[in-house]
PDB file of C-alpha atoms in Angstrom:
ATOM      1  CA  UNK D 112      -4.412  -6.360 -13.721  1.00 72.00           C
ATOM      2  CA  UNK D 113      -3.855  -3.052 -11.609  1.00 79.00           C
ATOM      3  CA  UNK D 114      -7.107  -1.239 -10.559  1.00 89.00           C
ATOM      4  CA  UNK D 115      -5.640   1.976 -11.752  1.00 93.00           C
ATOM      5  CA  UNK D 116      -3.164   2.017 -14.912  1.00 93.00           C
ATOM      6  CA  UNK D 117      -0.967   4.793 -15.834  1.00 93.00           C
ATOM      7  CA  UNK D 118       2.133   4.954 -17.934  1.00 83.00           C
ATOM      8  CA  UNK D 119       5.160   6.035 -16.420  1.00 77.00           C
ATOM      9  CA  UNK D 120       7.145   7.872 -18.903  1.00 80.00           C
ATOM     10  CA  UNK D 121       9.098   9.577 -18.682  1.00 89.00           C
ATOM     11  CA  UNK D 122       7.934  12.369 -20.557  1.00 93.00           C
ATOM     12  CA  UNK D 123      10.308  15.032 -22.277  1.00 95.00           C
ATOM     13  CA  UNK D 124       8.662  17.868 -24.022  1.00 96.00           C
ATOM     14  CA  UNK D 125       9.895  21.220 -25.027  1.00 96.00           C
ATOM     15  CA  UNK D 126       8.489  24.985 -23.107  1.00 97.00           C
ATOM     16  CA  UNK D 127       5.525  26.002 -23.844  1.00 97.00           C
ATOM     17  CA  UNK D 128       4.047  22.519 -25.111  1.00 97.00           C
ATOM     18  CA  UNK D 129       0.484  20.906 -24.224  1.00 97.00           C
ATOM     19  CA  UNK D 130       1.295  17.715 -21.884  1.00 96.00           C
ATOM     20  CA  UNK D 131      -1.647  15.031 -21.947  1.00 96.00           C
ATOM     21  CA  UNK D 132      -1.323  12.857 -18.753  1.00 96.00           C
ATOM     22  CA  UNK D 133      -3.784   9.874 -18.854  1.00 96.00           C
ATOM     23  CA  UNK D 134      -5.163   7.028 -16.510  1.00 96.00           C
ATOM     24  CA  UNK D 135      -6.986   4.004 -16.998  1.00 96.00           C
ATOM     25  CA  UNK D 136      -9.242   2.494 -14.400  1.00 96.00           C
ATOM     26  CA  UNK D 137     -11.258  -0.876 -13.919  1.00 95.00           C
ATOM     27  CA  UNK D 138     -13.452  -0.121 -10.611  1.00 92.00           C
ATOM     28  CA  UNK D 139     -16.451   1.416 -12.220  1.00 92.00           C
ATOM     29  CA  UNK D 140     -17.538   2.484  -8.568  1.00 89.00           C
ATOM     30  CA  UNK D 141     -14.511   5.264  -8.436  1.00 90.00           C
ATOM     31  CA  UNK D 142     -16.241   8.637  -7.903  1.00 88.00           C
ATOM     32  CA  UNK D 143     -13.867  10.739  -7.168  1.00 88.00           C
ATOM     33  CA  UNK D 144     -10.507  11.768  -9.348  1.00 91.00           C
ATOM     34  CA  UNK D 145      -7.396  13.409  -8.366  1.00 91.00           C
ATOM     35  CA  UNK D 146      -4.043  14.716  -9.942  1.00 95.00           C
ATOM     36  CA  UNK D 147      -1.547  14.810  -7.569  1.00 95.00           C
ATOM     37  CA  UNK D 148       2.162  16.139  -8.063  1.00 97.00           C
ATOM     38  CA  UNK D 149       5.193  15.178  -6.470  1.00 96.00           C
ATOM     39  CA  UNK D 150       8.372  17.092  -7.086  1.00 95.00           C
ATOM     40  CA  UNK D 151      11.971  14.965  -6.237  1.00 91.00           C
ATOM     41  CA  UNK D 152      12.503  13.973  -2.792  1.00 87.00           C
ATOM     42  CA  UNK D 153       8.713  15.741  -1.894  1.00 91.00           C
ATOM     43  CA  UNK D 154       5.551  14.264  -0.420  1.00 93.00           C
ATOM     44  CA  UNK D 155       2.604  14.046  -3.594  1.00 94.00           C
ATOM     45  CA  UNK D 156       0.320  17.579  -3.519  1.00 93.00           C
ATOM     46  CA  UNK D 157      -2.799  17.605  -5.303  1.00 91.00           C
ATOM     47  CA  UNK D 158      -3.158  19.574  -7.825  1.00 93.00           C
ATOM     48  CA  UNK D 159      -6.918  19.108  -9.166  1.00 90.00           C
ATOM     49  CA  UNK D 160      -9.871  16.567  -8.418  1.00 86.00           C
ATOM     50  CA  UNK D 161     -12.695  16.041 -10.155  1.00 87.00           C
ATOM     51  CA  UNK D 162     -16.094  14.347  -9.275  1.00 83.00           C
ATOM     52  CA  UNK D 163     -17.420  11.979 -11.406  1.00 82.00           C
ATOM     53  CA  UNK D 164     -17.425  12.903 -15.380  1.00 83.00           C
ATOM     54  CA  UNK D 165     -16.942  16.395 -17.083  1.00 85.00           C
ATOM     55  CA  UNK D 166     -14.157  18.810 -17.259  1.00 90.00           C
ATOM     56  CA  UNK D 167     -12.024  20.818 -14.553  1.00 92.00           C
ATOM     57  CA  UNK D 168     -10.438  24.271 -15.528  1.00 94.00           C
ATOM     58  CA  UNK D 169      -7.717  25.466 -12.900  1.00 93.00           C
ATOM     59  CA  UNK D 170      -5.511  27.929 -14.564  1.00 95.00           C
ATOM     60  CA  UNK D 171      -2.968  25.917 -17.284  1.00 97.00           C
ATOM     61  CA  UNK D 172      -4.673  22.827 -16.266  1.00 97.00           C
ATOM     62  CA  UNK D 173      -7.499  20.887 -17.081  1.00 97.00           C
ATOM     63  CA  UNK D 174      -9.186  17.431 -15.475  1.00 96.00           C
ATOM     64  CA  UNK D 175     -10.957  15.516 -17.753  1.00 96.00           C
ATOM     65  CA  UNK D 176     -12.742  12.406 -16.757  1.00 95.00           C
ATOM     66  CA  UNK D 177     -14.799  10.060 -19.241  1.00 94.00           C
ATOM     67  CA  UNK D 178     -16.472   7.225 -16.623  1.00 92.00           C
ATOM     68  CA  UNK D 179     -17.941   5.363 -19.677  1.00 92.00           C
ATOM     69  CA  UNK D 180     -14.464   4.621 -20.915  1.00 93.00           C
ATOM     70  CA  UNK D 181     -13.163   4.898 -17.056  1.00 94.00           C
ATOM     71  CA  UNK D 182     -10.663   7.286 -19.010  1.00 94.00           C
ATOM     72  CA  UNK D 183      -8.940  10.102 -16.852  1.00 96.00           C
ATOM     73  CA  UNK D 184      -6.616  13.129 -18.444  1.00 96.00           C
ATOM     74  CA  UNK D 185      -4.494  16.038 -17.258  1.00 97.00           C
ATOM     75  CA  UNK D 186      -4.101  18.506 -19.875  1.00 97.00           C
ATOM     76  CA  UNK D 187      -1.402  21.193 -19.043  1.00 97.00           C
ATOM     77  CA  UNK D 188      -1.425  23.988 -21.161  1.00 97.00           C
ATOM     78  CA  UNK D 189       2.282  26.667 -22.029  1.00 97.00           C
ATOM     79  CA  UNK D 190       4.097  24.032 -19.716  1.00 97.00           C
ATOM     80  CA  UNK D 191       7.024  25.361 -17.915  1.00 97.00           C
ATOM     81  CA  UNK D 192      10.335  23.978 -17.102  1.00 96.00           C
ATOM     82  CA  UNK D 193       8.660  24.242 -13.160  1.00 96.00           C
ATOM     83  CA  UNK D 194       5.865  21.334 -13.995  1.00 97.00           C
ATOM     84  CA  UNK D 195       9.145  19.146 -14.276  1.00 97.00           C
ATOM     85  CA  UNK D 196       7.732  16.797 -11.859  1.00 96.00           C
ATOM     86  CA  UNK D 197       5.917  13.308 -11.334  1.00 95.00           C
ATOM     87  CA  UNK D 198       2.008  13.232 -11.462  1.00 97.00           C
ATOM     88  CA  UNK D 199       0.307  10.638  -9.987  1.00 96.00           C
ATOM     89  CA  UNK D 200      -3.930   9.767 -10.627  1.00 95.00           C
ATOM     90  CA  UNK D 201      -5.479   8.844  -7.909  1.00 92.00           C
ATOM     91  CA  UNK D 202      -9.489   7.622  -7.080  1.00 90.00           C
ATOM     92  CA  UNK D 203     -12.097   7.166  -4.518  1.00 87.00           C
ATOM     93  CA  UNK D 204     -14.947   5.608  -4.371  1.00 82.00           C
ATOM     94  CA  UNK D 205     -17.472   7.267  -2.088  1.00 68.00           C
ATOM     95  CA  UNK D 206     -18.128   6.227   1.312  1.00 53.00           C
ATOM     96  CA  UNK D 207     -15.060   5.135   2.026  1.00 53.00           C
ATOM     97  CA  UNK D 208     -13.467   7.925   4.069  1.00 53.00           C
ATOM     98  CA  UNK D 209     -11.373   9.123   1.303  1.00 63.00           C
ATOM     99  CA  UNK D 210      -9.130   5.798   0.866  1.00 76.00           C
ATOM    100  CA  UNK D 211      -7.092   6.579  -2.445  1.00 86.00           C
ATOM    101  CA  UNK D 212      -5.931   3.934  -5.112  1.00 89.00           C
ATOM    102  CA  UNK D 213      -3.520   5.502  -6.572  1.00 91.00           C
ATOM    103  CA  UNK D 214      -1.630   5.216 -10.708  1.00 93.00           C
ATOM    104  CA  UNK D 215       2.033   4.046 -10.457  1.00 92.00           C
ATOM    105  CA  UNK D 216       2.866   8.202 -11.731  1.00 94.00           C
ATOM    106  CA  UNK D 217       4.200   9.762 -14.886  1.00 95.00           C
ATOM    107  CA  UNK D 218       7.617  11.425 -14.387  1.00 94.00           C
ATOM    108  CA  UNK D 219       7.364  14.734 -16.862  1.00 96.00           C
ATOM    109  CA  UNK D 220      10.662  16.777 -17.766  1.00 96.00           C
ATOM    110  CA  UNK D 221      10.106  20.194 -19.790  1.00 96.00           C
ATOM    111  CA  UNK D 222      13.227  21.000 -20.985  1.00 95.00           C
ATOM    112  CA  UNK D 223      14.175  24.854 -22.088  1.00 91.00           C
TER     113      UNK D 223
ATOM    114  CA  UNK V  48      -0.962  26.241   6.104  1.00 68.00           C
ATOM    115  CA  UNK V  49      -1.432  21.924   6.820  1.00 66.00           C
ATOM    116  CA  UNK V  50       1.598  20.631   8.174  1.00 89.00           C
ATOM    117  CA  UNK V  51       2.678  16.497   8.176  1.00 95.00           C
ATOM    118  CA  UNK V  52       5.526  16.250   9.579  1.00 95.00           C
ATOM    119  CA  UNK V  53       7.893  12.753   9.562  1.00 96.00           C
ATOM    120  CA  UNK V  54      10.362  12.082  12.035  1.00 90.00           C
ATOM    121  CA  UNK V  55      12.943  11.313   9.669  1.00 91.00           C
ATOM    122  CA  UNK V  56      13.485  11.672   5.983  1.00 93.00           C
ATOM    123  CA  UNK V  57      16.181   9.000   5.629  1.00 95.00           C
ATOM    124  CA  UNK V  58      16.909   6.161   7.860  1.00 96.00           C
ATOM    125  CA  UNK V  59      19.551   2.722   7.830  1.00 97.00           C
ATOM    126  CA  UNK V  60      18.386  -0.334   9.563  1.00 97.00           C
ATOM    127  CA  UNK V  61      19.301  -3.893  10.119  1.00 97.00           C
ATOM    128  CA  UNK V  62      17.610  -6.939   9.160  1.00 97.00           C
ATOM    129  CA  UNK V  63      15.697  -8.253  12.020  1.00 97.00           C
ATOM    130  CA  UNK V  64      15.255  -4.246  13.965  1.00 97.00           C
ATOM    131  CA  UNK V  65      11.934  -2.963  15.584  1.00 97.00           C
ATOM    132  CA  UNK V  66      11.632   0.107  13.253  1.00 97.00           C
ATOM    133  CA  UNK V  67       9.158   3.136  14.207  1.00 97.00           C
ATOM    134  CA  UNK V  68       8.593   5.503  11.589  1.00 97.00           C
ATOM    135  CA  UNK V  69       6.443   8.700  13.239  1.00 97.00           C
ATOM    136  CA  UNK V  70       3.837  11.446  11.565  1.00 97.00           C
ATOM    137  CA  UNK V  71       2.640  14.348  12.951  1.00 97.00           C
ATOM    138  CA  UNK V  72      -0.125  16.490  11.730  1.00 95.00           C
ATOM    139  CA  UNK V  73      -1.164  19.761  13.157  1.00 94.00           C
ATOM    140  CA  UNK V  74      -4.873  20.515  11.408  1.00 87.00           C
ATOM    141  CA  UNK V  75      -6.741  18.396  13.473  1.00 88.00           C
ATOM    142  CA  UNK V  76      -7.434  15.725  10.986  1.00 88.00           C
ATOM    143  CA  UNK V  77      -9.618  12.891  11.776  1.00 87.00           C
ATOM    144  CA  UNK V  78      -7.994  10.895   9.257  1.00 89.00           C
ATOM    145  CA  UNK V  79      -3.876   9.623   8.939  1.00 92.00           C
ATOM    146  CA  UNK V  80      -2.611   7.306   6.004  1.00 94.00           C
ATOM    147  CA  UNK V  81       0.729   5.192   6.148  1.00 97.00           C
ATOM    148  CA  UNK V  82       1.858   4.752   2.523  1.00 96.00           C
ATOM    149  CA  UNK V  83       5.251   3.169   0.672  1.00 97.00           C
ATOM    150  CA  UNK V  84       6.183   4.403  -2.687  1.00 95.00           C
ATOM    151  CA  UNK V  85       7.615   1.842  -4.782  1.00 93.00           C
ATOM    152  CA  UNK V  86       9.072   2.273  -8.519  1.00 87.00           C
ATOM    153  CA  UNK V  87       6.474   0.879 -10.768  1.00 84.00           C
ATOM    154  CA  UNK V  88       3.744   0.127  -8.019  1.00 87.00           C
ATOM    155  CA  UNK V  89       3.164   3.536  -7.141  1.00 88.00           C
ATOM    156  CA  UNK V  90       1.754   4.493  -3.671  1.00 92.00           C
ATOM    157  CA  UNK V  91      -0.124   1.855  -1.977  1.00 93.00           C
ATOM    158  CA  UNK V  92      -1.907   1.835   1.503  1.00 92.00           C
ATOM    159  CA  UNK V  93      -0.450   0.215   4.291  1.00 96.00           C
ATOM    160  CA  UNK V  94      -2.748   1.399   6.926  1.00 95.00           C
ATOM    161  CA  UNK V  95      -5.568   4.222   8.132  1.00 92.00           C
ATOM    162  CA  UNK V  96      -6.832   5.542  10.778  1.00 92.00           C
ATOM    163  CA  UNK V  97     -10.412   7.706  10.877  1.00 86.00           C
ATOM    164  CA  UNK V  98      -9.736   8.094  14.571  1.00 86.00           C
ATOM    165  CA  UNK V  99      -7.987   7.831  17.742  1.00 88.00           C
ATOM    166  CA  UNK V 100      -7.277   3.886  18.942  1.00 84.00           C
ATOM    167  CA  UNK V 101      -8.764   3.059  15.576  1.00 87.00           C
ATOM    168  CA  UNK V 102      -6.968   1.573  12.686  1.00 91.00           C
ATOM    169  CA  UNK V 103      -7.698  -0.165   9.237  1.00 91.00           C
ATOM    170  CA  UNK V 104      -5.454  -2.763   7.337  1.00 93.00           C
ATOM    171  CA  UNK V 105      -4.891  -1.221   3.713  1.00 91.00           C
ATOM    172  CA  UNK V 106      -3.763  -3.043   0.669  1.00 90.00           C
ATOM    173  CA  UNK V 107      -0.218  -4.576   1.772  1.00 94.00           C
ATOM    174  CA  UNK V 108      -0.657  -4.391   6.025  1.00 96.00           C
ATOM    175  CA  UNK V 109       1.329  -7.846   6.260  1.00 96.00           C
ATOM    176  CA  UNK V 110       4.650  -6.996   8.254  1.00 96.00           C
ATOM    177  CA  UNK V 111       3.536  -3.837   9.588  1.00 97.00           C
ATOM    178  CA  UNK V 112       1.429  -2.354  12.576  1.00 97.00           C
ATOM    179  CA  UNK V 113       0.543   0.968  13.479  1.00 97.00           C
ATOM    180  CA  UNK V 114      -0.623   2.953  16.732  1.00 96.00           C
ATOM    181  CA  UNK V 115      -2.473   6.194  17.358  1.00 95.00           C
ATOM    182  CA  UNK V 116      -2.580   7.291  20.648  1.00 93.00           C
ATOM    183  CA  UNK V 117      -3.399  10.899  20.027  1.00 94.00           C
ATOM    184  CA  UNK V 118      -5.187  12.376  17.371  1.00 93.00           C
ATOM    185  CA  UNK V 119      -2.060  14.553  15.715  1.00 95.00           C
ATOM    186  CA  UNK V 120      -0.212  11.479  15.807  1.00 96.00           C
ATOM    187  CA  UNK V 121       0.095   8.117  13.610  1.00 97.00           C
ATOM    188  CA  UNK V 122       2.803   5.986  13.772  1.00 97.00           C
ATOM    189  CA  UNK V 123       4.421   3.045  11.684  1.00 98.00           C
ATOM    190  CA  UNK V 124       5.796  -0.062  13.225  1.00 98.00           C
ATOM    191  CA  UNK V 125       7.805  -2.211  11.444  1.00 97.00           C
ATOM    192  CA  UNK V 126       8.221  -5.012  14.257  1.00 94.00           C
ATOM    193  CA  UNK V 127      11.174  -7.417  12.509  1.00 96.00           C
ATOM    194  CA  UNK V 128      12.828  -4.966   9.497  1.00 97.00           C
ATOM    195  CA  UNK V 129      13.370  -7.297   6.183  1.00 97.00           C
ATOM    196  CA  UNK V 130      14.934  -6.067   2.900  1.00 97.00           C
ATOM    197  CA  UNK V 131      11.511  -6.138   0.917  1.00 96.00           C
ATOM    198  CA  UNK V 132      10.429  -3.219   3.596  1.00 98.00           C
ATOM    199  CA  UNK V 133      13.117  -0.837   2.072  1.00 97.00           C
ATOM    200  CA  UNK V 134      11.010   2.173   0.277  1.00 97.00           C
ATOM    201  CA  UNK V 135       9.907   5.125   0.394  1.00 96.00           C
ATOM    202  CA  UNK V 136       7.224   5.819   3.395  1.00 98.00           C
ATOM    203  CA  UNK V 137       4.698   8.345   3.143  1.00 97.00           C
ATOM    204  CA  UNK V 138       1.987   9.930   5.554  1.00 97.00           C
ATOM    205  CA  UNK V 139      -0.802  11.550   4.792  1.00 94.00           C
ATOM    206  CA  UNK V 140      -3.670  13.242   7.035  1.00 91.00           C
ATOM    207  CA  UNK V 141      -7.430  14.511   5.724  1.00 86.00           C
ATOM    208  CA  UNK V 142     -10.736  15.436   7.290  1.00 76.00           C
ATOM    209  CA  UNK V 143     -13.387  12.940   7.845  1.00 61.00           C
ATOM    210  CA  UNK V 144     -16.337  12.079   5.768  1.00 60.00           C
ATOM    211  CA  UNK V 145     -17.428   9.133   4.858  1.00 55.00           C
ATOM    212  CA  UNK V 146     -19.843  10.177   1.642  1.00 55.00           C
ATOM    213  CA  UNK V 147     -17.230  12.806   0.614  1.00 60.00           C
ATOM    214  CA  UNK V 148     -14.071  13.147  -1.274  1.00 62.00           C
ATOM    215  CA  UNK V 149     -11.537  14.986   1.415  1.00 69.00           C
ATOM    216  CA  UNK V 150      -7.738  16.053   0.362  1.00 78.00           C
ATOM    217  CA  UNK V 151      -5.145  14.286   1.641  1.00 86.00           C
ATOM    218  CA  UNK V 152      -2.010  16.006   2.831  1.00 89.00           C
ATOM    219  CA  UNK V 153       1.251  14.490   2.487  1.00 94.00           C
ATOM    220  CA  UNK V 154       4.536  14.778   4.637  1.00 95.00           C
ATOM    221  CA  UNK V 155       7.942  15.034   2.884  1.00 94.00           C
ATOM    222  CA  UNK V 156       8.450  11.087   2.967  1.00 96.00           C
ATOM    223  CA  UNK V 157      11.074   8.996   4.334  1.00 96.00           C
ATOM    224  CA  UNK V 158      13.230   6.828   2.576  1.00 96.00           C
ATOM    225  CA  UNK V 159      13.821   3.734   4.849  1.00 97.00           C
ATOM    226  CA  UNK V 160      17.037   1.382   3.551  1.00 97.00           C
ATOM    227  CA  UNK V 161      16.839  -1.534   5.895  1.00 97.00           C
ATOM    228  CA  UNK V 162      20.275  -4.040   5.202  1.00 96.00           C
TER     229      UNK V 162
END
């Protein structure tokens, strides 16, 4: 079983939807929660992180993260044909100089 | 703006070749990451570094090495190319901090087809 789970899509949904993104994790130690995005032929850039539970608001996008279910979401809000991308979860556990275990990435499209 | 910078974003090898794959960071990061991006397993750690002459095995190290000589600069050795290594290598730099979650910037990747 993978440490981090995530399901790859892909994911086709129209303008101007809500997108859920979600990731399932077995290391209850993880502290720290990232979204990253990676466009086609790009390095991954993160987009949000979150430390340990509660909710992150950054714009169209909100972090979720539930450690008592080890549940992780990325709500994006009016998506645009420009989130068209692949986003990845990734998680730390502290104290270990910010080694990331990344999810295998959901590819999203938006289509017009 | 950070800056990672790979020395190539697509590259052909033989079987059997000494490949080095080089990253270059320019914010003074303490820490570099050597990645591969595989379909359906994601990114996963090959090696770190938290500092210069220093260097950590990751999750899948077996195959590889890695130098840092100067702090801007991490590189990846592949010493005897196979065709399992072909993927998708990324590097990544962040600031130090053990007890602290610090971003980690990636370069643009390169795709490494070894034959």
């Amino acid at each position: 079983q993978k440490e981090v789970e995530q399901d790859p899509g892909p994911l086709s949904v129209p303008e101007g939807a809500i997108v859920s993104l979600n990731c399932t994790y077995s290391n209850s130690a993880f502290q720290y929660f990232m979204w990253y995005r990676q466009y086609s032929r790009k390095g991954p850039e993160l987009l949000m992180y979150t430390y340990s539970s509660g909710n992150k608001e950054d714009g169209r996008f909100t972090a979720q993260v539930d450690k008592s279910s080890k549940y992780i979401s990325l709500f994006i809000r009016d998506s645009q044909p420009s989130d068209s991308a692949t986003y990845l979860c990734a998680m730390s556990v502290t104290g270990t100089a910010s080694k990331l275990t990344f999810g295998t990435g959901t590819r999203l499209q938006v289509t017009l | 703006d950070v800056k990672v910078t790979q020395s190539s974003r697509y590259l052909v090898k033989r079987t059997g070749e000494k490949v080095f794959l080089e990253c270059v960071q320019d914010m003074d990061h303490e820490n570099m990451f050597w990645y591969r991006q595989d379909p359906g397993l994601g990114l996963r750690l090959i090696y770190f570094s938290y500092d210069v002459k220093m260097k950590e095995k990751g999750d899948i190290p077996e195959g590889y090495s890695v130098s840092r000589e100067k702090k801007e600069r991490f590189s990846l050795i592949l010493e005897s190319a196979s065709t399992n290594q072909t993927s998708m290598y990324l590097c990544a730099s962040g600031t130090g901090g053990l007890t602290s979650y610090n971003e980690q910037f990636f370069g643009p990747g390169t795709r490494l087809t070894v034959l």
